[in-house]
Coordinates of C-alpha atoms in Angstrom, one line a residue:
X267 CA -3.3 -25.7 -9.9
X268 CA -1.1 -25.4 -6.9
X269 CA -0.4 -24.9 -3.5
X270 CA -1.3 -21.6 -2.1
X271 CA 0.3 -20.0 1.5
X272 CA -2.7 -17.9 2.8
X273 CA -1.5 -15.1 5.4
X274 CA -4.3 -13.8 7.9
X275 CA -4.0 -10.6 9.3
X276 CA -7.5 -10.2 10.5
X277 CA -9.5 -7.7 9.1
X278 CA -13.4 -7.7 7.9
X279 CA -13.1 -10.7 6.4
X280 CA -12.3 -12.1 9.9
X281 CA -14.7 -10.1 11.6
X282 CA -17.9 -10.9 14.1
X283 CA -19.8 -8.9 16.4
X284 CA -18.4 -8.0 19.2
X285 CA -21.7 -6.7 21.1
X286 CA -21.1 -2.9 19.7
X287 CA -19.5 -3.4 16.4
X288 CA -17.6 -5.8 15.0
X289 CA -13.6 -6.6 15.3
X290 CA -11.6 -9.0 13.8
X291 CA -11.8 -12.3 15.8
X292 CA -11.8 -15.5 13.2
X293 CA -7.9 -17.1 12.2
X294 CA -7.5 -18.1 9.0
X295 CA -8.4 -21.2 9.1
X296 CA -12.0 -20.3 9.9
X297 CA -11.9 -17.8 7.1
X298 CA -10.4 -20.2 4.5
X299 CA -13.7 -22.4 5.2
X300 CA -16.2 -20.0 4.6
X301 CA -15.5 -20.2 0.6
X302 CA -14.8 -22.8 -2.4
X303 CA -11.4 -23.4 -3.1
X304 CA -10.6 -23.4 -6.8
X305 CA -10.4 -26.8 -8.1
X306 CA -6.5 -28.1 -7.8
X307 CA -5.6 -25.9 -5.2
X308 CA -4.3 -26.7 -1.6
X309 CA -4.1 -24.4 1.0
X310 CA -2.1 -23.9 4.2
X311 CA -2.7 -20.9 6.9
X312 CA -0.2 -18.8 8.6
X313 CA -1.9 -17.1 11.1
X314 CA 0.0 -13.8 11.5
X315 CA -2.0 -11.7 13.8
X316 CA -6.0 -10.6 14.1
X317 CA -6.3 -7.5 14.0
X318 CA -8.9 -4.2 12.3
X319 CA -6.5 -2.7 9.7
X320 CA -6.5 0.9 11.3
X321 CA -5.1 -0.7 14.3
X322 CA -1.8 -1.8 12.2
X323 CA 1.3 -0.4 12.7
X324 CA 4.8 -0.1 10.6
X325 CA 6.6 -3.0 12.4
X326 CA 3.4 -5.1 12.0
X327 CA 3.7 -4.2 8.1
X328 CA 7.7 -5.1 8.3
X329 CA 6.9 -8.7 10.1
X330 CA 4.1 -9.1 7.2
X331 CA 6.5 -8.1 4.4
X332 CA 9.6 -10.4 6.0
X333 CA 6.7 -13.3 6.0
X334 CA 5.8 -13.2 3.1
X335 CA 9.9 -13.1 2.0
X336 CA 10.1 -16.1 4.1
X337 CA 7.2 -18.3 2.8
X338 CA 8.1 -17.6 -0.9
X339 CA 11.7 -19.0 0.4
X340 CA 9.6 -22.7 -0.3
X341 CA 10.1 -23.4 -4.2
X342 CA 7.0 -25.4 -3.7
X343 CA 5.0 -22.6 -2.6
X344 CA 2.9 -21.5 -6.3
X345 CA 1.7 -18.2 -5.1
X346 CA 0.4 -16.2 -1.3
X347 CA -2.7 -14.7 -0.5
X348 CA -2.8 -12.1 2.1
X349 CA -6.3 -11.8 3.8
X350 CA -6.2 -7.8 5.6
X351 CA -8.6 -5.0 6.6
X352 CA -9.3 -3.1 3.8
X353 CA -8.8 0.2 5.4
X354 CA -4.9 0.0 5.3
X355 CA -5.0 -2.8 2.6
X356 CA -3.5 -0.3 0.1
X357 CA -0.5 0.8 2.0
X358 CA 0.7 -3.1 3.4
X359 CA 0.2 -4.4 -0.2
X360 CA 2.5 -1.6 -1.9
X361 CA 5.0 -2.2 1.2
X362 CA 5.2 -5.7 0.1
X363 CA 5.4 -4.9 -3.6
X364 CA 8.1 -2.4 -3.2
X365 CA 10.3 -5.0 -2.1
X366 CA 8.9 -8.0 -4.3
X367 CA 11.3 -9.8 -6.3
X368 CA 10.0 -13.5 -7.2
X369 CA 7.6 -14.3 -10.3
X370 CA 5.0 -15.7 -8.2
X371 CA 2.1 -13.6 -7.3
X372 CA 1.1 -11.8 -3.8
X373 CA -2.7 -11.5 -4.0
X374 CA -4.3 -9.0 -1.0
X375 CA -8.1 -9.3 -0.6
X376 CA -10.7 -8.9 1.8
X377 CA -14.3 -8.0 2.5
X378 CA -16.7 -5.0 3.0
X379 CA -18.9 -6.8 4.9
X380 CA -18.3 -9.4 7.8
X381 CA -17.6 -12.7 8.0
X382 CA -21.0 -15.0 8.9
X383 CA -23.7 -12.6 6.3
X384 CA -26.0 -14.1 4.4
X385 CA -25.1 -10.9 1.5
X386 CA -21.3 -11.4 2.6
X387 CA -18.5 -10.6 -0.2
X388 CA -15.6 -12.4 1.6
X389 CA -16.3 -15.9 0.5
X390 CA -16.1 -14.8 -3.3
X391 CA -13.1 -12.2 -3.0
X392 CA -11.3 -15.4 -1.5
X393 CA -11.9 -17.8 -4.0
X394 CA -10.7 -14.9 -6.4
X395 CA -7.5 -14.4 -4.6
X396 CA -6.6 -17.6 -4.4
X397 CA -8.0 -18.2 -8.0
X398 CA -5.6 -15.3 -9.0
X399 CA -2.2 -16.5 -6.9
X400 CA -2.2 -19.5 -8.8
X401 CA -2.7 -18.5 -12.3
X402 CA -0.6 -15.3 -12.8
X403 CA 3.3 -14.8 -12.7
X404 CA 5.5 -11.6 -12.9
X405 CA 2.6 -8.9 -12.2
X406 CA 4.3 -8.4 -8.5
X407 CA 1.5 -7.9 -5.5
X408 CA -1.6 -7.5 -6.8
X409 CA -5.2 -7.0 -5.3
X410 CA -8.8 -9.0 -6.0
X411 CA -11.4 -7.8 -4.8
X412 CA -15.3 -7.4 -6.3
X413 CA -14.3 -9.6 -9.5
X414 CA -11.5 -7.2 -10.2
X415 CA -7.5 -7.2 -9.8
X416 CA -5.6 -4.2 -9.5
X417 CA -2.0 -3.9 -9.4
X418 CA -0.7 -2.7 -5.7
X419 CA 1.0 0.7 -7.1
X420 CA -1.4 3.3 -7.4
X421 CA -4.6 1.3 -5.7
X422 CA -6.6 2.7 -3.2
X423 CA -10.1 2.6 -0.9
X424 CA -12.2 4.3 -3.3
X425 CA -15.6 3.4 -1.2
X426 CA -16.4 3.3 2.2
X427 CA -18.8 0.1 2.4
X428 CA -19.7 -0.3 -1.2
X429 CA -18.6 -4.0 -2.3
X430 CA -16.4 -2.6 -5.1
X431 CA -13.7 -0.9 -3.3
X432 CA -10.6 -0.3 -4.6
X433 CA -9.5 1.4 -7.9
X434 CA -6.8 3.0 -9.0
X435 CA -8.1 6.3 -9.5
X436 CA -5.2 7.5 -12.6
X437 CA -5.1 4.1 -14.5
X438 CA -7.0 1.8 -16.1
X439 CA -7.8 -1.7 -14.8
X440 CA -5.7 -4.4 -14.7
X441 CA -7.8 -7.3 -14.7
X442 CA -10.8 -9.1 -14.2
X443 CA -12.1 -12.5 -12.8
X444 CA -14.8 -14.3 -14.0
X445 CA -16.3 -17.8 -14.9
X446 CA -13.2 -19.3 -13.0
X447 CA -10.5 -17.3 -15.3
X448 CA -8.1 -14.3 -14.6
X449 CA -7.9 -12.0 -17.4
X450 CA -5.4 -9.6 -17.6
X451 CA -5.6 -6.8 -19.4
X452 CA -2.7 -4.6 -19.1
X453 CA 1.4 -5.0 -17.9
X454 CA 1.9 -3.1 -14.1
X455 CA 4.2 0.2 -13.7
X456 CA 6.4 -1.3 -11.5
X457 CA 9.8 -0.1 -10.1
X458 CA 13.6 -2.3 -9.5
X459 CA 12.2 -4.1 -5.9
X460 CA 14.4 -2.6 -3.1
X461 CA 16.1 -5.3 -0.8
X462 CA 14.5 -6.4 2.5
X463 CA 14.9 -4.0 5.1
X464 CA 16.3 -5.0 8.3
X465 CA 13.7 -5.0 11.3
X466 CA 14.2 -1.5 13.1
X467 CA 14.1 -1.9 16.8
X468 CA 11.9 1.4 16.0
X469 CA 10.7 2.1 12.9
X470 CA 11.3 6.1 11.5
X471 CA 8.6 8.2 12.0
X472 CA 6.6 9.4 8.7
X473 CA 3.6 11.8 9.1
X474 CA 0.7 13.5 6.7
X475 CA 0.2 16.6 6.2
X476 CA -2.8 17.7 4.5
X477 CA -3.1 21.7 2.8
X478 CA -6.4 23.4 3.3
X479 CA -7.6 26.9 3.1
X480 CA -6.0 29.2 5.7
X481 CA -3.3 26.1 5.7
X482 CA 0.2 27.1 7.8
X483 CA 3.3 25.2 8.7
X484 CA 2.3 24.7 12.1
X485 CA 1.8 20.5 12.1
X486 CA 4.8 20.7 9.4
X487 CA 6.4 21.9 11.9
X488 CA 5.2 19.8 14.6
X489 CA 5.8 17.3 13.2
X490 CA 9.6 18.2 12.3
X491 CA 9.7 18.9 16.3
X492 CA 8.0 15.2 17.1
X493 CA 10.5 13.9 15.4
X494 CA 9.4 12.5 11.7
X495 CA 12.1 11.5 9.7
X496 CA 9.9 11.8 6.5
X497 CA 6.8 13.6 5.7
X498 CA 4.0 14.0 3.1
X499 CA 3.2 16.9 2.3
X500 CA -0.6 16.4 0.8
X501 CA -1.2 20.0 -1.3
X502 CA -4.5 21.2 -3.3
X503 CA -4.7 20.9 -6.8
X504 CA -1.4 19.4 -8.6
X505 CA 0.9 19.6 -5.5
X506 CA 0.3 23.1 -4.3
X507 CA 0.5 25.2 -1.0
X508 CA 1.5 28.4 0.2
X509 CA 5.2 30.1 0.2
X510 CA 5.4 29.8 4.2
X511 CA 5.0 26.0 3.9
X512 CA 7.5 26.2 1.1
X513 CA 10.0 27.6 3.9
X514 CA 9.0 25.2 6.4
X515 CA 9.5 22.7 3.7
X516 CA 13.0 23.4 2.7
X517 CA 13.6 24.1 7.2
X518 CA 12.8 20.3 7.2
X519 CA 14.5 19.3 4.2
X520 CA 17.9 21.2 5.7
X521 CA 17.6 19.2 8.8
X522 CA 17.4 15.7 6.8
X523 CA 14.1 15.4 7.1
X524 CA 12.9 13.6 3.6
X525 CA 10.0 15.1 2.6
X526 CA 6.9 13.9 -0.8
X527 CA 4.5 15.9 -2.3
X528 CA 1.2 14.6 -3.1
X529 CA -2.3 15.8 -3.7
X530 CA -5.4 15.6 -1.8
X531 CA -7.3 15.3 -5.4
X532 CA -8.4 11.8 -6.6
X533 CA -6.8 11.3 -10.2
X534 CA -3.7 12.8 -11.7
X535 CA -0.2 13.3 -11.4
X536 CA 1.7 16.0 -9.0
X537 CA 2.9 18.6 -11.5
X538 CA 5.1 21.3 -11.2
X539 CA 2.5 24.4 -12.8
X540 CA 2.3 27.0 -10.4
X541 CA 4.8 28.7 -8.5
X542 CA 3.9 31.5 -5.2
X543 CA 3.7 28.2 -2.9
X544 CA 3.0 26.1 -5.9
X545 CA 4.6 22.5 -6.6
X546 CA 7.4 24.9 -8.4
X547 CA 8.5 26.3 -5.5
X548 CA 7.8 22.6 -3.0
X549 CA 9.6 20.9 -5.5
X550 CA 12.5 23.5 -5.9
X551 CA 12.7 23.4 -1.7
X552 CA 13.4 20.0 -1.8
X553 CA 10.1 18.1 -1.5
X554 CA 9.9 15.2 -3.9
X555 CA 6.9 14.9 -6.2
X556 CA 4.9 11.3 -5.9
X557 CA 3.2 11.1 -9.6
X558 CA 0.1 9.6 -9.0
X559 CA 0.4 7.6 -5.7
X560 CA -1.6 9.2 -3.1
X561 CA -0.9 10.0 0.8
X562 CA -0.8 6.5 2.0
X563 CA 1.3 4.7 -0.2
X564 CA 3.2 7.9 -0.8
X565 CA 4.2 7.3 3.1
X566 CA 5.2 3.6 2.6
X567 CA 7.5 4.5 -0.4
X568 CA 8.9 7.1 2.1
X569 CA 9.2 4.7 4.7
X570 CA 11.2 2.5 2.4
X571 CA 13.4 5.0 1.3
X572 CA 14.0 5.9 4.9
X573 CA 14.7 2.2 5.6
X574 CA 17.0 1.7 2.5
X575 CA 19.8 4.0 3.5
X576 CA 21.0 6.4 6.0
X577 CA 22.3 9.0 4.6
X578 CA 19.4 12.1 3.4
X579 CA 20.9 12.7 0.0
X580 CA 20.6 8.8 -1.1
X581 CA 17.2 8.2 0.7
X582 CA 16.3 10.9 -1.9
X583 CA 17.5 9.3 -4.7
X584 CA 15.9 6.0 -3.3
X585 CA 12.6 7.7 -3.1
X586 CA 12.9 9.2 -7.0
X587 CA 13.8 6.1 -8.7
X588 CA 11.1 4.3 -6.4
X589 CA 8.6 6.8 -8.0
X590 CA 9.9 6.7 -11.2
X591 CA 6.7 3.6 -12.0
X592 CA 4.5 6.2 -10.8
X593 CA 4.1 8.8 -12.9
X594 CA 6.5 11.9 -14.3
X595 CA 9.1 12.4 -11.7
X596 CA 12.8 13.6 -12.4
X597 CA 15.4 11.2 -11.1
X598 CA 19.2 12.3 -10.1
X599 CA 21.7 10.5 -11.9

């Protein structure tokens, strides 16, 4: 069915014990002979690097996404699979499909449970990525995992160490796998891929925020201080804070500091309902609403925007009309 590039980053699915816990330790080629490869399909390794997905950082994400860029420069190459921790699966995989532009498909998966176990769920999730890279076309990067496929936008870690993992929490499901078939079920929200972004010789710093009870502006404006080019700004409910971190808000917005609204809740867009520190006033100080994408992949689509121009005002507009796919969000003309 075609030859498949398969990009190791480490990960569970690489893991072993390491005498206290385990750590990612296998390349890929070790990983790619633990499971059954689809019948028809080849597959060559590019080991990238080997490490637990917590561990990655933004420049390891840009030398993944310029890979990937790279390998897909081969007409002969049918489709990638990326294998990745699954803890910061969800952020690499929508960095990659913010900037995807080819028909072929960019499959993330990985494991819950390490490489080597007699119960393990690596060996299956691989033979579904790889089933899945060279079957679909035009669905951008997508993600299989437990029998399922999930489009990049939108998905997230929805378990800790239950096999089934990722969902996205505001949409239905994209797909399934089964009986050595893809079916797809529904067309991804997906947004006009930005172009590669050069590689920063340091990356702009983008930091979370979450809103609690008794919530101030004080790591806001830390993190203003620290140095953050961008921030997410995680409120309660639909998007909602207090009016001091509405000032702090439009302080950071003043000083170019590009600034998304998200919510700590699970399902549901960010909506502008209440005002008196509400998602009224946030979004009237500046802050950018993020539909239904959540903190972490609301910080990669603010990393992108950050990436994709200089100037504060356009990185705005980059950030809206990236968001546009993700739920109701105003775009400036």
């Amino acid at each position: 069915m075609g030859r498949i590039v398969l990009i190791s980053t480490g990960g569970t699915i690489a893991s072993r014990w390491q005498g206290s816990g385990f750590a990612a330790d296998a390349d890929g080629s070790e990983v790619v002979a633990t499971a059954p490869l689809p019948e028809g399909i080849t597959v060559e390794v590019v080991d990238l690097f080997s490490v637990n997905s917590p561990r990655l950082t933004t420049a390891h994400q840009l030398t993944l996404l310029r890979t990937v860029h790279e390998v897909l420069a081969d007409p002969g190459v049918d489709g990638i699979v990326v294998t990745h921790g699954t803890d910061t699966l969800e952020e690499s995989a929508f960095l990659v499909d913010l900037h995807h532009h080819d028909p072929r498909s960019v499959v993330f998966t990985g494991s819950q449970r390490p490489m080597g176990t007699a119960d393990g769920d690596g060996p299956g999730n691989l033979y579904d990525a790889l089933l899945t890279a060279a079957t679909t076309r035009g669905l951008g990067v997508l993600i299989a995992f437990a029998g399922r496929v999930h489009a990049a936008r939108g998905t997230v870690k929805t378990q800790a160490v239950a096999l089934d993992a990722f969902a996205d929490p505001s949409k239905e499901l994209l797909g399934k796998i089964g009986f050595g078939k893809v079916a797809v079920l529904r067309s991804p929200q997906r947004s006009e891929p930005l172009p590669l972004p050069a590689m920063p010789e340091l990356p702009p710093r983008v930091d979370m925020v979450m809103h609690h009870a008794d919530g101030d502006p004080v790591l806001l404006n830390a993190a203003v201080e620290a140095g953050a080019r961008g921030i997410v700004l995680i409120g309660t409910g639909a998007g909602n804070a207090t009016p001091e971190i509405v000032d702090a808000v439009k302080a950071a917005v003043a000083r170019g500091v590009l600034v998304a609204l998200t919510t700590r809740v699970a399902a549901g867009p960010v909506t502008e309902i209440y005002t008196h520190g509400g998602a009224v006033d946030l979004v009237a100080a500046g802050a950018v609403p993020t539909g239904t994408l959540r903190a972490g992949q609301a910080r990669i689509a603010v990393l992108s925007a950050l990436l994709a121009a200089t100037d504060p005002a356009e990185q705005a507009r980059v950030l809206r009309r990236t968001l546009a796919a993700a739920g109701p969000v105003l775009v400036d003309a």
